[in-house]
Coordinates of C-alpha atoms in Angstrom, one line a residue:
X280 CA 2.1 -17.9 -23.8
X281 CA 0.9 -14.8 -25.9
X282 CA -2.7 -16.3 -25.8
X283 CA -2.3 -16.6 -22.2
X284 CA -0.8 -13.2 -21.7
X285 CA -3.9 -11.6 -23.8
X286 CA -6.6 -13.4 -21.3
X287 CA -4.8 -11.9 -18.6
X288 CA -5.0 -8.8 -19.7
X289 CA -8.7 -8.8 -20.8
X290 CA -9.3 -9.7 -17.1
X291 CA -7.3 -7.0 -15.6
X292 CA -9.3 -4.4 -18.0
X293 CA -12.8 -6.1 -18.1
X294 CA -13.0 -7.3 -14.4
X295 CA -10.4 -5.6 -12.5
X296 CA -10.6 -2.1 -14.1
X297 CA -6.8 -1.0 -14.2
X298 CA -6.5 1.9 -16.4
X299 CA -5.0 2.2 -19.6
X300 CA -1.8 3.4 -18.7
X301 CA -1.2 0.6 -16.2
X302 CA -2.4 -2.3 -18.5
X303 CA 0.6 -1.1 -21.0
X304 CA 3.4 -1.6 -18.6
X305 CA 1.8 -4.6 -17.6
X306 CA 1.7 -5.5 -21.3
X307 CA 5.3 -4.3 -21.6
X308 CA 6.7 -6.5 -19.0
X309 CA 4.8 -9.3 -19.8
X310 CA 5.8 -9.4 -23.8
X311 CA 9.8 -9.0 -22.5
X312 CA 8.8 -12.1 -20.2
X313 CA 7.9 -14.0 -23.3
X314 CA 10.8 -12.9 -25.4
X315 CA 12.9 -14.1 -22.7
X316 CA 11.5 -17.8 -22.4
X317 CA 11.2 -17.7 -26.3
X318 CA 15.4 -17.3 -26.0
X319 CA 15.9 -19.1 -23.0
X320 CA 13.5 -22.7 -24.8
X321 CA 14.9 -21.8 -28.0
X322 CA 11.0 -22.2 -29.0
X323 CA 8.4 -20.0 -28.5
X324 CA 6.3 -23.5 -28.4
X325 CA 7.6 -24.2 -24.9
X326 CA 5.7 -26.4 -22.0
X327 CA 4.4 -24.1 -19.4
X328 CA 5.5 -26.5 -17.0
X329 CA 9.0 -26.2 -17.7
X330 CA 9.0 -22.5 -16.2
X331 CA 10.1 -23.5 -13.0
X332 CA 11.7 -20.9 -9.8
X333 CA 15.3 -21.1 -11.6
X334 CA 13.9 -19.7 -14.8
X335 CA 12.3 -17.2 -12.9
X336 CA 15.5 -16.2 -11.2
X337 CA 17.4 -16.2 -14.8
X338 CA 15.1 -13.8 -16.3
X339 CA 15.8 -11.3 -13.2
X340 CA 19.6 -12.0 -13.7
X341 CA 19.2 -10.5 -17.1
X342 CA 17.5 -7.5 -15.7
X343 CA 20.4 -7.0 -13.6
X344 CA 22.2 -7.6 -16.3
X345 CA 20.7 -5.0 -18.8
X346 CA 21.2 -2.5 -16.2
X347 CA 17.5 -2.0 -14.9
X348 CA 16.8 -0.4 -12.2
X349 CA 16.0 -2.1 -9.3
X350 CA 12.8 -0.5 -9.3
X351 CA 11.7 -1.5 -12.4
X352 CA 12.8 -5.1 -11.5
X353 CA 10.5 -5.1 -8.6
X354 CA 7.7 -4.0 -10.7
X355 CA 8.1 -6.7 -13.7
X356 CA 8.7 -9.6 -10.9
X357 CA 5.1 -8.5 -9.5
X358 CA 3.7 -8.4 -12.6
X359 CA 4.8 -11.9 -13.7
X360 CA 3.8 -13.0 -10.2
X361 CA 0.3 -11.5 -11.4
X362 CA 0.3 -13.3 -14.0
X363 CA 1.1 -16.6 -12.3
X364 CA -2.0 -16.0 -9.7
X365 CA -4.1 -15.3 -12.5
X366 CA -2.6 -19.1 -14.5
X367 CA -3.3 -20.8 -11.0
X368 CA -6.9 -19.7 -10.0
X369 CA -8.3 -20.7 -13.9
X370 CA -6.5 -24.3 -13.1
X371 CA -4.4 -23.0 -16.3
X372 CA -1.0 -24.5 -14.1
X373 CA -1.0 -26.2 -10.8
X374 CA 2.3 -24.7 -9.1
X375 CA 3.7 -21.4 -9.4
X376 CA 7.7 -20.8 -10.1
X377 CA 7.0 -17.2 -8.5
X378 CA 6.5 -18.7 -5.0
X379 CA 9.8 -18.4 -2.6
X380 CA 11.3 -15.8 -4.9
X381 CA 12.2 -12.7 -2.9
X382 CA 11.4 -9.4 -3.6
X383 CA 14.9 -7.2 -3.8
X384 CA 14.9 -4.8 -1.8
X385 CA 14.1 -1.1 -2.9
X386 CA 15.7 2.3 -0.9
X387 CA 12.2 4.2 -0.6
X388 CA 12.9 7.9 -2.0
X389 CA 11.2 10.4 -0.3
X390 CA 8.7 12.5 -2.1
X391 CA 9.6 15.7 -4.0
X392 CA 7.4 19.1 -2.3
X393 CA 7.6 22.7 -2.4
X394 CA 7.5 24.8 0.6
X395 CA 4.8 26.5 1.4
X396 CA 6.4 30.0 0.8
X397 CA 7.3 28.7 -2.5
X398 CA 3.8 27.8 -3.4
X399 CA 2.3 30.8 -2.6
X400 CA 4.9 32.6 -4.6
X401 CA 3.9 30.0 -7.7
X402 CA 0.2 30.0 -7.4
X403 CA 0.6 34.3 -8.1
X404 CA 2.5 33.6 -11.3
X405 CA -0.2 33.1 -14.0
X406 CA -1.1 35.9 -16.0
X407 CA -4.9 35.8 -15.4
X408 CA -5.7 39.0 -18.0
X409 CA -5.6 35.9 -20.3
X410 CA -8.0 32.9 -20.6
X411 CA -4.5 30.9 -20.6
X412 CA -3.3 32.3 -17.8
X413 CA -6.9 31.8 -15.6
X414 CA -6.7 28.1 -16.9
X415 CA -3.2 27.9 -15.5
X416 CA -3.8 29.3 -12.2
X417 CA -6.8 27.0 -11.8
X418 CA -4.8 23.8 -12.6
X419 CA -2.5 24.9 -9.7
X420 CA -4.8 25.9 -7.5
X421 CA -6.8 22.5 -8.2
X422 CA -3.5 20.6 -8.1
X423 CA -2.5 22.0 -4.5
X424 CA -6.0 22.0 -2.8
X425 CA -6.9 18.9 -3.6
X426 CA -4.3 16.8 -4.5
X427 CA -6.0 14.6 -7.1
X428 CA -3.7 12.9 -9.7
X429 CA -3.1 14.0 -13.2
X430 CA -5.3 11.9 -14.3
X431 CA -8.2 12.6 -12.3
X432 CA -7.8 16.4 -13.2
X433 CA -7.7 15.7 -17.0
X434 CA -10.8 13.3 -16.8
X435 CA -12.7 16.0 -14.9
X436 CA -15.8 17.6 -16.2
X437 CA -18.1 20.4 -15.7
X438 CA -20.7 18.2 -14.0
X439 CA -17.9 17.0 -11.5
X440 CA -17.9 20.2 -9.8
X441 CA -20.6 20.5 -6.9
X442 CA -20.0 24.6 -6.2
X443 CA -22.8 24.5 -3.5
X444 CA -20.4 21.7 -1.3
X445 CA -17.5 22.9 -2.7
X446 CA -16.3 19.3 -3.4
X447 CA -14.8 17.9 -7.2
X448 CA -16.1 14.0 -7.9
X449 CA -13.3 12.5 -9.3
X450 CA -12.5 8.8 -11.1
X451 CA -9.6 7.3 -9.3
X452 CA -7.3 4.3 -9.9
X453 CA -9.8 1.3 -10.5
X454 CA -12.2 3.7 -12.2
X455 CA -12.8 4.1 -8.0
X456 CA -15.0 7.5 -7.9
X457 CA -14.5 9.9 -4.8
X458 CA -15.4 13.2 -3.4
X459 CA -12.7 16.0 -2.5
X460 CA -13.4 19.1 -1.4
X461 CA -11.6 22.3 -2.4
X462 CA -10.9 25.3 -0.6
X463 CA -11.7 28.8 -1.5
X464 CA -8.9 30.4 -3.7
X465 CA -9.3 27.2 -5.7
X466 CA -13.1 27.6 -6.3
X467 CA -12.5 31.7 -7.2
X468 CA -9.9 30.6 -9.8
X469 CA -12.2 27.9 -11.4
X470 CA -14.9 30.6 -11.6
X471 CA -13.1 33.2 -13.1
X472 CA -11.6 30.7 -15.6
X473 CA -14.7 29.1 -16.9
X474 CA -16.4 32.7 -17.2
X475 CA -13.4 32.8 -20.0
X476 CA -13.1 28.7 -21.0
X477 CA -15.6 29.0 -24.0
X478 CA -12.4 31.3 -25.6
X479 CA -10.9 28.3 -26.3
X480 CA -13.5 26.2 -28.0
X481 CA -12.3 25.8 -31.6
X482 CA -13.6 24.5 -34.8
X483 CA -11.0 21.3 -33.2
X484 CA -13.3 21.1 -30.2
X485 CA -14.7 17.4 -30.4
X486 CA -17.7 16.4 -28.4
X487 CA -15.8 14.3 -25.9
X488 CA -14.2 17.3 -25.1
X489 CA -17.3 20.1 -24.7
X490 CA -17.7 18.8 -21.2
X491 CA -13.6 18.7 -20.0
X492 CA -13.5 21.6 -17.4
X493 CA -9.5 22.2 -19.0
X494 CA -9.0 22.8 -22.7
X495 CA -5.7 23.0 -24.2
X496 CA -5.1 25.9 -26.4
X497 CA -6.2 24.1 -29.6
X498 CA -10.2 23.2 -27.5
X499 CA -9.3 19.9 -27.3
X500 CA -9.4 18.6 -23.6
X501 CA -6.0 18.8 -21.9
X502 CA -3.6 16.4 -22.3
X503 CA -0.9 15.1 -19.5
X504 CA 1.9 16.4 -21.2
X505 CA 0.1 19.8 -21.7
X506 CA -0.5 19.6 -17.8
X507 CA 3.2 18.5 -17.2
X508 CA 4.6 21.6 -19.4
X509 CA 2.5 24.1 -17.6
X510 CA 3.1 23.0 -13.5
X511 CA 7.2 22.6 -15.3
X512 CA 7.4 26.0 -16.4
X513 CA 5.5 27.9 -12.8
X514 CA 7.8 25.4 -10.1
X515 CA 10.5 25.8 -12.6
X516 CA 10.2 29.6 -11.3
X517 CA 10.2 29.5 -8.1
X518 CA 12.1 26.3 -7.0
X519 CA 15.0 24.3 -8.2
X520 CA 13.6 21.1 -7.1
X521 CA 14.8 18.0 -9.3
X522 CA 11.3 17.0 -10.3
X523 CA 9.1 19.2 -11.8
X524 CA 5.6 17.2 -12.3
X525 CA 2.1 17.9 -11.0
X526 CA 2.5 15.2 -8.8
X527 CA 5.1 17.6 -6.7
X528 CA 1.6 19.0 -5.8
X529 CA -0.2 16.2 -4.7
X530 CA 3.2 15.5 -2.7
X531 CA 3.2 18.9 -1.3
X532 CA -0.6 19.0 -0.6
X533 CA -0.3 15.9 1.6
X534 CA 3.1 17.1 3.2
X535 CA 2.1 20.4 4.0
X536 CA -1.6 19.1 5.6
X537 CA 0.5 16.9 7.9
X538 CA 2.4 19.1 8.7
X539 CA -0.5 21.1 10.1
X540 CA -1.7 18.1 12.3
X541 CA -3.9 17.0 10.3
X542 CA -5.3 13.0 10.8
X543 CA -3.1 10.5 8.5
X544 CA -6.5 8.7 7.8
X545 CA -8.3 11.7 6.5
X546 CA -5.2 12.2 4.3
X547 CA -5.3 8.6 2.7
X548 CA -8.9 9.2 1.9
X549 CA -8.7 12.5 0.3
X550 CA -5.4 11.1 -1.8
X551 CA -7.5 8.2 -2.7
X552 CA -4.8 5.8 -1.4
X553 CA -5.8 1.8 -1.0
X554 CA -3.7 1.3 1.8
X555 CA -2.6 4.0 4.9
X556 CA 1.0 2.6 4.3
X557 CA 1.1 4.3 1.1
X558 CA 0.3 7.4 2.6
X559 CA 2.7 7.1 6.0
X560 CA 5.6 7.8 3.3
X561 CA 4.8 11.3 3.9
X562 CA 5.1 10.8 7.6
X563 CA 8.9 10.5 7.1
X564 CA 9.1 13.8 5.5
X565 CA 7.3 15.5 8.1
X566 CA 9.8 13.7 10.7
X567 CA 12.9 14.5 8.5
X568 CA 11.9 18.1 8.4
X569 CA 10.9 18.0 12.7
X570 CA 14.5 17.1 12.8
X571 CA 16.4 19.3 10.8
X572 CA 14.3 22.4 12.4
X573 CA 15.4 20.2 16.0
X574 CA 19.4 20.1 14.7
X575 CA 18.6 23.9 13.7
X576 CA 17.3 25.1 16.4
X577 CA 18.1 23.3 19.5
X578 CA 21.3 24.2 21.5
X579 CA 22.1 20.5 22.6
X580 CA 21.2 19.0 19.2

């Protein structure tokens, strides 16, 4: 099975381009799969053929068990459901055990945003008589205009940035590139921190990194816990929202443009979503916050 699990995961990185991040978890679920059928056969030399839908099930009752969350169950059932598609179309196995399992059933949360006042208050926070402080400002500012994931804004470089268009080319989920424009205050804050990025070259500076449009304070190109700490410590300030993580921006980004009317579809493209039902999850904030402004306001509510 660990040969098997390996092939699958070459495919998913050579073929299918899921990024790093992504192929761990997969490779995390898939390796506590096999320890479990290891345990469950007593072998780890076991017949393919004798996973069947009741083995399936088992492994999900010790999930339960171990006290996962049911989110996390939902994710490791889909992977191993992955994995069975991917046994079935190389004619590896000819049924799959995954087939008539159903998927429990998970509450959706709704996302974490700030409001606008409190983003405004936020985005004045950074000490810009520092080259820290200019870099700081321009990751929010970038964070909230666009609403690109942490990933895409660490990966960015100083050729991504078209100033003429005012658009950033970013590389998405799937190693997908897009275009996503940004909006004025965001383009004066990444000009008046790369007048000053050069500061924080350092003898540390690597090649990969000369290009990265954010260095961290050593010159190295900005990590995702570097980013994390510094959108922690400005919403930290000015909200008491449970989460704390640049993707609060790309949640209030999208929030606050529907809010404003603006179309659902141009929203999924700019967030570089895969499906519009990804996106409509920001449709229910926008609907809980119509109503409690309705049960607020109006005097028969």
């Amino acid at each position: 099975m660990i040969e098997l699990i390996k092939s699958f995961l070459d495919f998913l990185k050579l073929e299918k381009n899921y990024s790093v991040n992504t192929l761990l978890a997969y490779e995390d679920d898939l390796v506590q799969f096999n320890r479990f059928l290891t345990n469950h056969f007593q072998s780890d030399n076991f017949e393919l053929s004798a996973v069947d839908n009741v083995t399936i099930r088992l492994f999900l009752g010790e999930l339960v068990e171990s006290d996962f969350a049911k989110k996390s169950i939902v994710r490791k059932l889909a992977t191993v459901r992955s994995l069975y598609k991917y046994l079935i179309k190389k004619g590896i196995i000819k049924s799959n055990p995954t087939i008539n399992i159903p998927t429990p059933k998970v509450p959706k949360k709704l996302p974490t945003f700030l409001e606008e006042p409190s983003i405004d208050r936020m985005l004045n926070l950074p000490d810009t008589s520092t080259v820290e402080g200019l870099r700081d400002k321009a990751i929010l500012e970038l964070l909230y205009s666009t609403g690109i994931r942490l990933s895409e804004l660490i990966g960015l470089n100083l050729d991504n940035i078209e100033w003429s268009k005012e658009t950033i080319k970013v590389l998405g989920k799937g190693k997908k590139s897009r275009i996503v424009p940004f909006g004025s205050k965001s383009k004066d804050a990444l000009r008046k921190y790369l007048e000053r990025r050069d500061e924080l070259i350092s003898d540390l500076t690597k090649k990969s990194s000369i290009n990265s449009v954010f260095l961290s304070n050593r010159g190295l190109r900005i990590y995702p816990k570097g980013v994390y700490l510094i959108v922690n410590k400005y919403i930290r300030l000015v909200s008491d929202v449970e989460k704390k993580s640049p993707h609060v921006l790309r949640h209030s980004f999208a929030t606050h443009l529907l809010n404003r009317g603006a179309d659902i579809k141009a929203v999924k493209e700019l967030l570089g979503h895969e499906s519009l039902s990804t996106t409509q999850i920001y449709t229910h904030v926008t609907v809980d916050r119509l109503k409690r402004v309705y049960d607020q306001a109006h005097p028969k509510a």
